[in-house]
Amino acid sequence: MKILTDWGFTRKGWRNNSRGEYLVLLQGALLAGFAILPVYQLPGFKIQSTQLLALTWIVASILGLTALIFIIKALIDLGKNLTPLPYPIENGELIQTGIYGIVRHPLYSGLILAALGWTLFQMSISHLIASPILIIFFDIKASREETWLTEKYPDYSQYSQRVKKLLPGIY
């Protein structure tokens, strides 16, 4: 398929993981696992206060909406530079504007925020345990990606000093 080769996938890459192909597979497995993970709540735990329950749902909704905005805006801002691989595409350019002026990896940020929103909405202990695994994975994948971005784009080091990695203004 042409789109896969446009994104940088090659047979050689699948054999030796030269562009982070295995990270893409692991990401798919982790996200699928998170999606099908059963909701487990503490037995006997139920929020009694209607106001607290409403607040919980409002915070979860804000996390989910923010995640959606991050993901959509990142896809729009990336345009032809989009690839699921952490390795940048050959004829790409460094995007530093739009959502990328707020956070360096908004797609990963969006997925993390969506996971946290779902965890809070469901009050799921199983998802609460799984969320740090996703966060650690995306931090590792982003770090690997940044090594390649720094090699390819001389401006990346300055950009990474200005803009936070995964959580705007925090990390």
Coordinates of N, CA and C in Angstrom, one line a residue:
M1 N 0.8 -1.2 0.0 CA 0.0 0.0 0.0 C 0.9 1.3 0.0
K2 N 0.5 2.2 -0.8 CA 1.3 3.4 -1.0 C 1.4 4.2 0.3
I3 N 0.3 4.3 1.0 CA 0.3 5.1 2.2 C 1.3 4.6 3.2
L4 N 1.5 3.3 3.3 CA 2.5 2.8 4.3 C 3.9 3.1 3.9
T5 N 4.2 3.1 2.6 CA 5.5 3.5 2.1 C 5.7 5.0 2.3
D6 N 4.6 5.8 2.0 CA 4.7 7.2 2.2 C 5.0 7.5 3.7
W7 N 4.5 6.7 4.6 CA 4.7 6.9 6.1 C 6.1 6.5 6.5
G8 N 6.8 5.8 5.6 CA 8.2 5.3 5.9 C 8.3 3.9 6.3
F9 N 7.2 3.1 6.2 CA 7.3 1.7 6.5 C 8.0 0.9 5.3
T10 N 8.9 0.0 5.7 CA 9.6 -0.8 4.7 C 9.7 -2.2 5.2
R11 N 10.0 -3.1 4.3 CA 10.2 -4.5 4.8 C 11.4 -4.6 5.7
K12 N 12.5 -3.9 5.3 CA 13.7 -3.9 6.1 C 13.4 -3.3 7.5
G13 N 12.6 -2.3 7.6 CA 12.3 -1.7 8.9 C 11.5 -2.7 9.8
W14 N 10.6 -3.4 9.2 CA 9.9 -4.4 10.0 C 10.8 -5.5 10.5
R15 N 11.9 -5.8 9.8 CA 12.8 -6.8 10.2 C 13.7 -6.3 11.3
N16 N 14.2 -5.0 11.2 CA 15.2 -4.6 12.2 C 14.7 -3.4 13.0
N17 N 13.5 -3.0 12.9 CA 12.9 -1.9 13.8 C 13.7 -0.6 13.6
S18 N 14.2 -0.3 12.4 CA 15.1 0.8 12.1 C 14.4 2.2 12.3
R19 N 13.0 2.2 12.2 CA 12.3 3.5 12.3 C 11.3 3.4 13.4
G20 N 11.4 2.5 14.3 CA 10.5 2.4 15.5 C 9.2 1.6 15.2
E21 N 9.3 0.7 14.2 CA 8.1 -0.1 13.8 C 7.5 -0.9 15.0
Y22 N 8.4 -1.4 15.8 CA 8.0 -2.2 17.0 C 7.3 -1.3 18.0
L23 N 7.7 -0.1 18.1 CA 7.0 0.8 19.0 C 5.5 1.1 18.5
V24 N 5.3 1.1 17.2 CA 4.0 1.3 16.7 C 3.1 0.1 17.0
L25 N 3.7 -1.1 16.8 CA 3.0 -2.3 17.2 C 2.6 -2.4 18.7
L26 N 3.6 -2.0 19.5 CA 3.4 -2.0 20.9 C 2.3 -1.0 21.3
Q27 N 2.4 0.2 20.7 CA 1.3 1.2 20.9 C -0.1 0.7 20.6
G28 N -0.2 0.1 19.5 CA -1.5 -0.5 19.1 C -2.0 -1.5 20.1
A29 N -1.1 -2.4 20.5 CA -1.5 -3.4 21.5 C -1.9 -2.8 22.8
L30 N -1.1 -1.8 23.3 CA -1.4 -1.1 24.6 C -2.8 -0.4 24.5
L31 N -3.0 0.3 23.4 CA -4.3 1.0 23.3 C -5.4 0.1 23.1
A32 N -5.3 -1.0 22.4 CA -6.3 -2.0 22.3 C -6.6 -2.6 23.6
G33 N -5.5 -3.0 24.3 CA -5.6 -3.5 25.7 C -6.4 -2.6 26.6
F34 N -6.0 -1.3 26.6 CA -6.7 -0.4 27.4 C -8.2 -0.3 27.1
A35 N -8.5 -0.3 25.8 CA -9.9 -0.2 25.4 C -10.7 -1.4 25.8
I36 N -10.2 -2.6 25.8 CA -11.0 -3.8 26.1 C -10.8 -4.2 27.6
L37 N -10.0 -3.4 28.3 CA -9.8 -3.7 29.7 C -11.1 -3.6 30.5
P38 N -11.4 -4.6 31.2 CA -12.7 -4.5 32.0 C -12.6 -3.5 33.1
V39 N -13.7 -2.8 33.3 CA -13.8 -1.8 34.3 C -13.9 -2.5 35.7
Y40 N -13.0 -2.2 36.5 CA -13.1 -2.8 37.9 C -13.1 -1.7 38.9
Q41 N -14.2 -1.7 39.7 CA -14.3 -0.6 40.7 C -14.2 -1.3 42.1
L42 N -13.8 -0.5 43.0 CA -13.6 -1.0 44.3 C -15.0 -1.5 44.8
P43 N -15.1 -2.7 45.4 CA -16.3 -3.2 45.9 C -16.9 -2.3 47.0
G44 N -18.1 -1.9 46.9 CA -18.7 -1.1 47.9 C -18.5 0.4 47.8
F45 N -17.6 0.8 46.8 CA -17.3 2.2 46.7 C -18.3 2.8 45.7
K46 N -19.0 3.8 46.2 CA -19.9 4.6 45.3 C -19.9 6.0 45.8
I47 N -19.8 6.9 44.9 CA -19.9 8.3 45.2 C -21.3 8.6 45.6
Q48 N -21.5 9.0 46.9 CA -22.8 9.3 47.4 C -23.3 10.7 47.0
S49 N -22.4 11.6 47.0 CA -22.8 13.0 46.7 C -23.0 13.3 45.2
T50 N -24.2 13.8 44.9 CA -24.5 14.1 43.5 C -23.6 15.2 43.0
Q51 N -23.2 16.2 43.8 CA -22.3 17.2 43.4 C -21.0 16.7 43.1
L52 N -20.5 15.8 43.9 CA -19.1 15.2 43.7 C -19.2 14.3 42.4
L53 N -20.2 13.6 42.2 CA -20.4 12.8 41.0 C -20.4 13.7 39.8
A54 N -21.2 14.8 39.8 CA -21.2 15.7 38.7 C -19.9 16.3 38.5
L55 N -19.2 16.7 39.5 CA -17.8 17.3 39.4 C -16.9 16.3 38.7
T56 N -17.0 15.0 39.1 CA -16.1 14.0 38.5 C -16.4 13.8 37.0
W57 N -17.7 13.8 36.7 CA -18.0 13.7 35.3 C -17.7 14.9 34.5
I58 N -17.7 16.1 35.1 CA -17.3 17.3 34.4 C -15.8 17.3 34.1
V59 N -15.0 16.9 35.1 CA -13.6 16.8 35.0 C -13.2 15.8 33.9
A60 N -13.9 14.6 33.9 CA -13.7 13.6 32.9 C -14.0 14.1 31.5
S61 N -15.1 14.8 31.4 CA -15.6 15.4 30.2 C -14.6 16.4 29.6
I62 N -14.0 17.2 30.5 CA -13.0 18.2 30.1 C -11.8 17.5 29.6
L63 N -11.4 16.5 30.3 CA -10.2 15.7 29.9 C -10.4 15.1 28.5
G64 N -11.6 14.5 28.3 CA -12.0 13.9 27.0 C -12.0 14.9 25.9
L65 N -12.7 16.1 26.2 CA -12.8 17.1 25.1 C -11.4 17.7 24.8
T66 N -10.6 17.9 25.8 CA -9.2 18.4 25.6 C -8.4 17.4 24.8
A67 N -8.6 16.1 25.1 CA -7.9 15.1 24.3 C -8.3 15.1 22.9
L68 N -9.6 15.2 22.6 CA -10.2 15.3 21.3 C -9.6 16.5 20.5
I69 N -9.6 17.6 21.1 CA -9.0 18.9 20.5 C -7.6 18.7 20.2
F70 N -6.8 18.2 21.1 CA -5.4 17.9 20.9 C -5.1 17.0 19.7
I71 N -5.9 15.9 19.6 CA -5.7 14.9 18.6 C -6.1 15.5 17.2
I72 N -7.2 16.1 17.1 CA -7.7 16.7 15.9 C -6.8 17.8 15.4
K73 N -6.4 18.7 16.3 CA -5.6 19.9 15.9 C -4.2 19.4 15.5
A74 N -3.7 18.3 16.2 CA -2.4 17.8 15.9 C -2.4 17.2 14.5
L75 N -3.4 16.5 14.2 CA -3.5 15.9 12.8 C -3.6 16.9 11.7
I76 N -4.4 18.0 12.0 CA -4.5 19.1 11.1 C -3.1 19.8 10.9
D77 N -2.5 20.1 12.0 CA -1.2 20.8 12.0 C -0.1 20.0 11.3
L78 N -0.1 18.7 11.5 CA 0.9 17.9 10.9 C 0.7 17.8 9.4
G79 N -0.5 17.6 9.0 CA -0.7 17.5 7.5 C 0.1 16.4 6.9
K80 N 0.9 16.8 5.9 CA 1.6 15.8 5.1 C 2.8 15.2 5.9
N81 N 3.1 15.7 7.1 CA 4.2 15.2 7.9 C 3.7 14.1 8.8
L82 N 2.5 13.7 8.8 CA 1.9 12.6 9.6 C 2.5 11.3 9.3
T83 N 2.9 10.6 10.3 CA 3.4 9.2 10.2 C 3.2 8.6 11.6
P84 N 2.7 7.3 11.6 CA 2.6 6.6 12.9 C 4.0 6.3 13.5
L85 N 5.0 6.2 12.6 CA 6.4 5.9 13.1 C 7.0 7.1 13.9
P86 N 7.8 6.8 14.9 CA 8.5 7.8 15.6 C 9.6 8.5 14.7
Y87 N 10.0 7.8 13.7 CA 11.0 8.3 12.8 C 10.3 9.3 11.8
P88 N 10.9 10.5 11.7 CA 10.3 11.5 10.8 C 10.3 11.1 9.3
I89 N 9.3 11.5 8.6 CA 9.3 11.2 7.2 C 10.4 11.9 6.4
E90 N 10.8 11.4 5.3 CA 12.0 11.9 4.6 C 11.9 13.3 4.2
N91 N 10.7 13.7 3.6 CA 10.6 15.0 3.0 C 9.8 15.9 4.0
G92 N 9.8 15.6 5.3 CA 9.0 16.4 6.2 C 9.7 17.7 6.7
E93 N 8.9 18.4 7.5 CA 9.5 19.6 8.0 C 9.1 19.7 9.5
L94 N 9.8 20.4 10.3 CA 9.6 20.5 11.7 C 8.4 21.5 11.9
I95 N 7.3 21.0 12.6 CA 6.2 21.9 12.9 C 6.3 22.4 14.3
Q96 N 6.3 23.7 14.4 CA 6.5 24.4 15.8 C 5.3 25.3 16.1
T97 N 4.3 25.3 15.2 CA 3.2 26.3 15.4 C 1.9 25.5 15.7
G98 N 0.8 26.2 15.9 CA -0.4 25.6 16.3 C -0.3 24.9 17.6
I99 N -0.9 23.7 17.7 CA -0.9 22.9 18.9 C 0.6 22.5 19.2
Y100 N 1.4 22.4 18.2 CA 2.8 22.1 18.5 C 3.6 23.3 19.1
G101 N 3.0 24.4 19.2 CA 3.6 25.5 19.9 C 3.2 25.4 21.4
I102 N 2.3 24.5 21.8 CA 1.9 24.3 23.1 C 2.5 23.1 23.8
V103 N 2.6 22.0 23.0 CA 3.2 20.8 23.5 C 3.8 20.1 22.3
R104 N 5.0 19.4 22.5 CA 5.7 18.8 21.4 C 5.1 17.5 20.9
H105 N 4.3 16.8 21.6 CA 3.7 15.6 21.2 C 2.2 15.5 21.5
P106 N 1.5 16.4 20.8 CA 0.0 16.5 21.2 C -0.8 15.2 20.9
L107 N -0.4 14.4 19.9 CA -1.1 13.2 19.7 C -1.0 12.3 20.9
Y108 N 0.2 12.1 21.5 CA 0.5 11.3 22.7 C -0.3 12.0 23.9
S109 N -0.2 13.3 24.0 CA -0.9 14.0 25.0 C -2.4 13.7 25.0
G110 N -2.9 13.8 23.8 CA -4.4 13.5 23.6 C -4.7 12.1 24.1
L111 N -4.0 11.2 23.7 CA -4.3 9.8 24.1 C -4.1 9.6 25.6
I112 N -3.1 10.2 26.2 CA -3.0 10.2 27.7 C -4.2 10.8 28.3
L113 N -4.6 12.0 27.9 CA -5.7 12.7 28.5 C -7.0 11.9 28.3
A114 N -7.2 11.3 27.2 CA -8.4 10.5 26.9 C -8.4 9.3 27.9
A115 N -7.2 8.7 28.1 CA -7.2 7.5 29.0 C -7.5 8.0 30.5
L116 N -7.0 9.1 30.9 CA -7.2 9.6 32.2 C -8.7 10.0 32.4
G117 N -9.3 10.6 31.3 CA -10.7 11.0 31.4 C -11.6 9.7 31.5
W118 N -11.3 8.7 30.7 CA -12.0 7.5 30.8 C -11.9 6.8 32.2
T119 N -10.7 6.8 32.7 CA -10.4 6.2 34.0 C -11.3 6.9 35.1
L120 N -11.3 8.3 35.0 CA -12.1 9.0 36.0 C -13.6 8.8 35.8
F121 N -14.0 8.9 34.6 CA -15.4 8.7 34.3 C -15.9 7.4 34.8
Q122 N -15.2 6.3 34.6 CA -15.6 5.0 35.0 C -15.2 4.7 36.5
M123 N -14.3 5.5 37.1 CA -13.8 5.2 38.4 C -13.3 3.8 38.5
S124 N -12.5 3.5 37.4 CA -12.0 2.2 37.2 C -10.6 2.0 37.8
I125 N -10.4 1.1 38.7 CA -9.1 0.8 39.3 C -8.2 0.1 38.3
S126 N -8.8 -0.7 37.5 CA -8.0 -1.4 36.4 C -7.4 -0.4 35.5
H127 N -8.2 0.6 35.1 CA -7.7 1.6 34.2 C -6.7 2.6 34.9
L128 N -6.9 2.8 36.1 CA -6.0 3.6 36.9 C -4.6 3.0 37.0
I129 N -4.6 1.6 37.0 CA -3.3 0.9 37.0 C -2.7 0.9 35.6
A130 N -3.6 0.8 34.6 CA -3.1 0.8 33.2 C -2.6 2.2 32.7
S131 N -3.2 3.2 33.2 CA -2.8 4.6 32.7 C -1.4 4.9 32.9
P132 N -0.7 4.6 34.0 CA 0.7 4.9 34.1 C 1.6 4.1 33.1
I133 N 1.1 3.0 32.7 CA 1.8 2.2 31.7 C 1.8 2.9 30.4
L134 N 0.6 3.4 30.0 CA 0.5 4.2 28.8 C 1.3 5.5 28.9
I135 N 1.3 6.2 30.0 CA 2.1 7.4 30.1 C 3.6 7.1 30.0
I136 N 4.1 6.0 30.6 CA 5.5 5.7 30.5 C 5.8 5.3 29.1
F137 N 5.0 4.5 28.5 CA 5.2 4.1 27.1 C 5.3 5.3 26.2
F138 N 4.4 6.3 26.3 CA 4.4 7.5 25.4 C 5.6 8.3 25.7
D139 N 6.0 8.4 26.9 CA 7.2 9.1 27.3 C 8.5 8.5 26.6
I140 N 8.6 7.2 26.7 CA 9.7 6.5 26.0 C 9.6 6.6 24.5
K141 N 8.5 6.5 23.9 CA 8.3 6.6 22.5 C 8.7 8.1 22.0
A142 N 8.2 9.0 22.8 CA 8.5 10.4 22.5 C 10.0 10.7 22.6
S143 N 10.7 10.1 23.6 CA 12.1 10.3 23.7 C 12.9 9.7 22.6
R144 N 12.5 8.6 22.1 CA 13.1 8.0 20.9 C 12.9 8.8 19.7
E145 N 11.7 9.3 19.6 CA 11.3 10.2 18.4 C 12.2 11.4 18.5
E146 N 12.3 12.0 19.6 CA 13.1 13.2 19.8 C 14.6 13.1 19.4
T147 N 15.1 11.9 19.6 CA 16.5 11.6 19.2 C 16.6 11.8 17.7
W148 N 15.7 11.2 17.0 CA 15.7 11.3 15.5 C 15.3 12.7 15.0
L149 N 14.4 13.4 15.7 CA 14.1 14.7 15.3 C 15.2 15.7 15.5
T150 N 16.0 15.5 16.6 CA 17.2 16.3 16.9 C 18.2 16.1 15.8
E151 N 18.4 14.8 15.4 CA 19.4 14.5 14.3 C 19.0 15.2 13.0
K152 N 17.7 15.2 12.7 CA 17.2 15.7 11.4 C 17.0 17.2 11.3
Y153 N 16.6 17.8 12.4 CA 16.2 19.2 12.4 C 17.1 20.0 13.4
P154 N 18.0 20.9 12.9 CA 18.9 21.6 13.8 C 18.1 22.5 14.8
D155 N 16.9 22.9 14.5 CA 16.1 23.8 15.4 C 15.5 23.0 16.5
Y156 N 15.5 21.7 16.5 CA 14.7 20.9 17.4 C 15.2 21.1 18.9
S157 N 16.4 21.3 19.1 CA 16.9 21.4 20.5 C 16.4 22.7 21.1
Q158 N 16.4 23.8 20.3 CA 15.8 25.1 20.9 C 14.3 24.9 21.1
Y159 N 13.7 24.3 20.1 CA 12.2 24.1 20.2 C 11.9 23.3 21.5
S160 N 12.7 22.2 21.8 CA 12.4 21.4 23.0 C 12.7 22.1 24.3
Q161 N 13.5 23.2 24.2 CA 13.7 24.0 25.4 C 12.5 24.9 25.7
R162 N 11.8 25.3 24.6 CA 10.7 26.3 24.7 C 9.4 25.6 25.1
V163 N 9.2 24.4 24.5 CA 7.8 23.8 24.6 C 7.9 22.5 25.3
K164 N 7.0 22.2 26.2 CA 7.0 21.0 27.1 C 6.7 19.8 26.2
K165 N 7.1 18.6 26.7 CA 7.0 17.4 26.0 C 5.6 16.8 25.8
L166 N 4.9 16.6 26.9 CA 3.7 15.8 26.9 C 2.5 16.6 27.6
L167 N 2.8 17.3 28.6 CA 1.7 18.1 29.3 C 2.1 19.6 29.3
P168 N 1.3 20.4 28.6 CA 1.5 21.8 28.4 C 1.8 22.5 29.8
G169 N 3.0 23.2 29.8 CA 3.4 23.9 31.0 C 3.9 23.1 32.2
I170 N 3.8 21.8 32.0 CA 4.2 20.9 33.2 C 5.3 20.0 32.8
Y171 N 5.2 19.2 31.8 CA 6.2 18.2 31.4 C 6.2 18.0 29.9

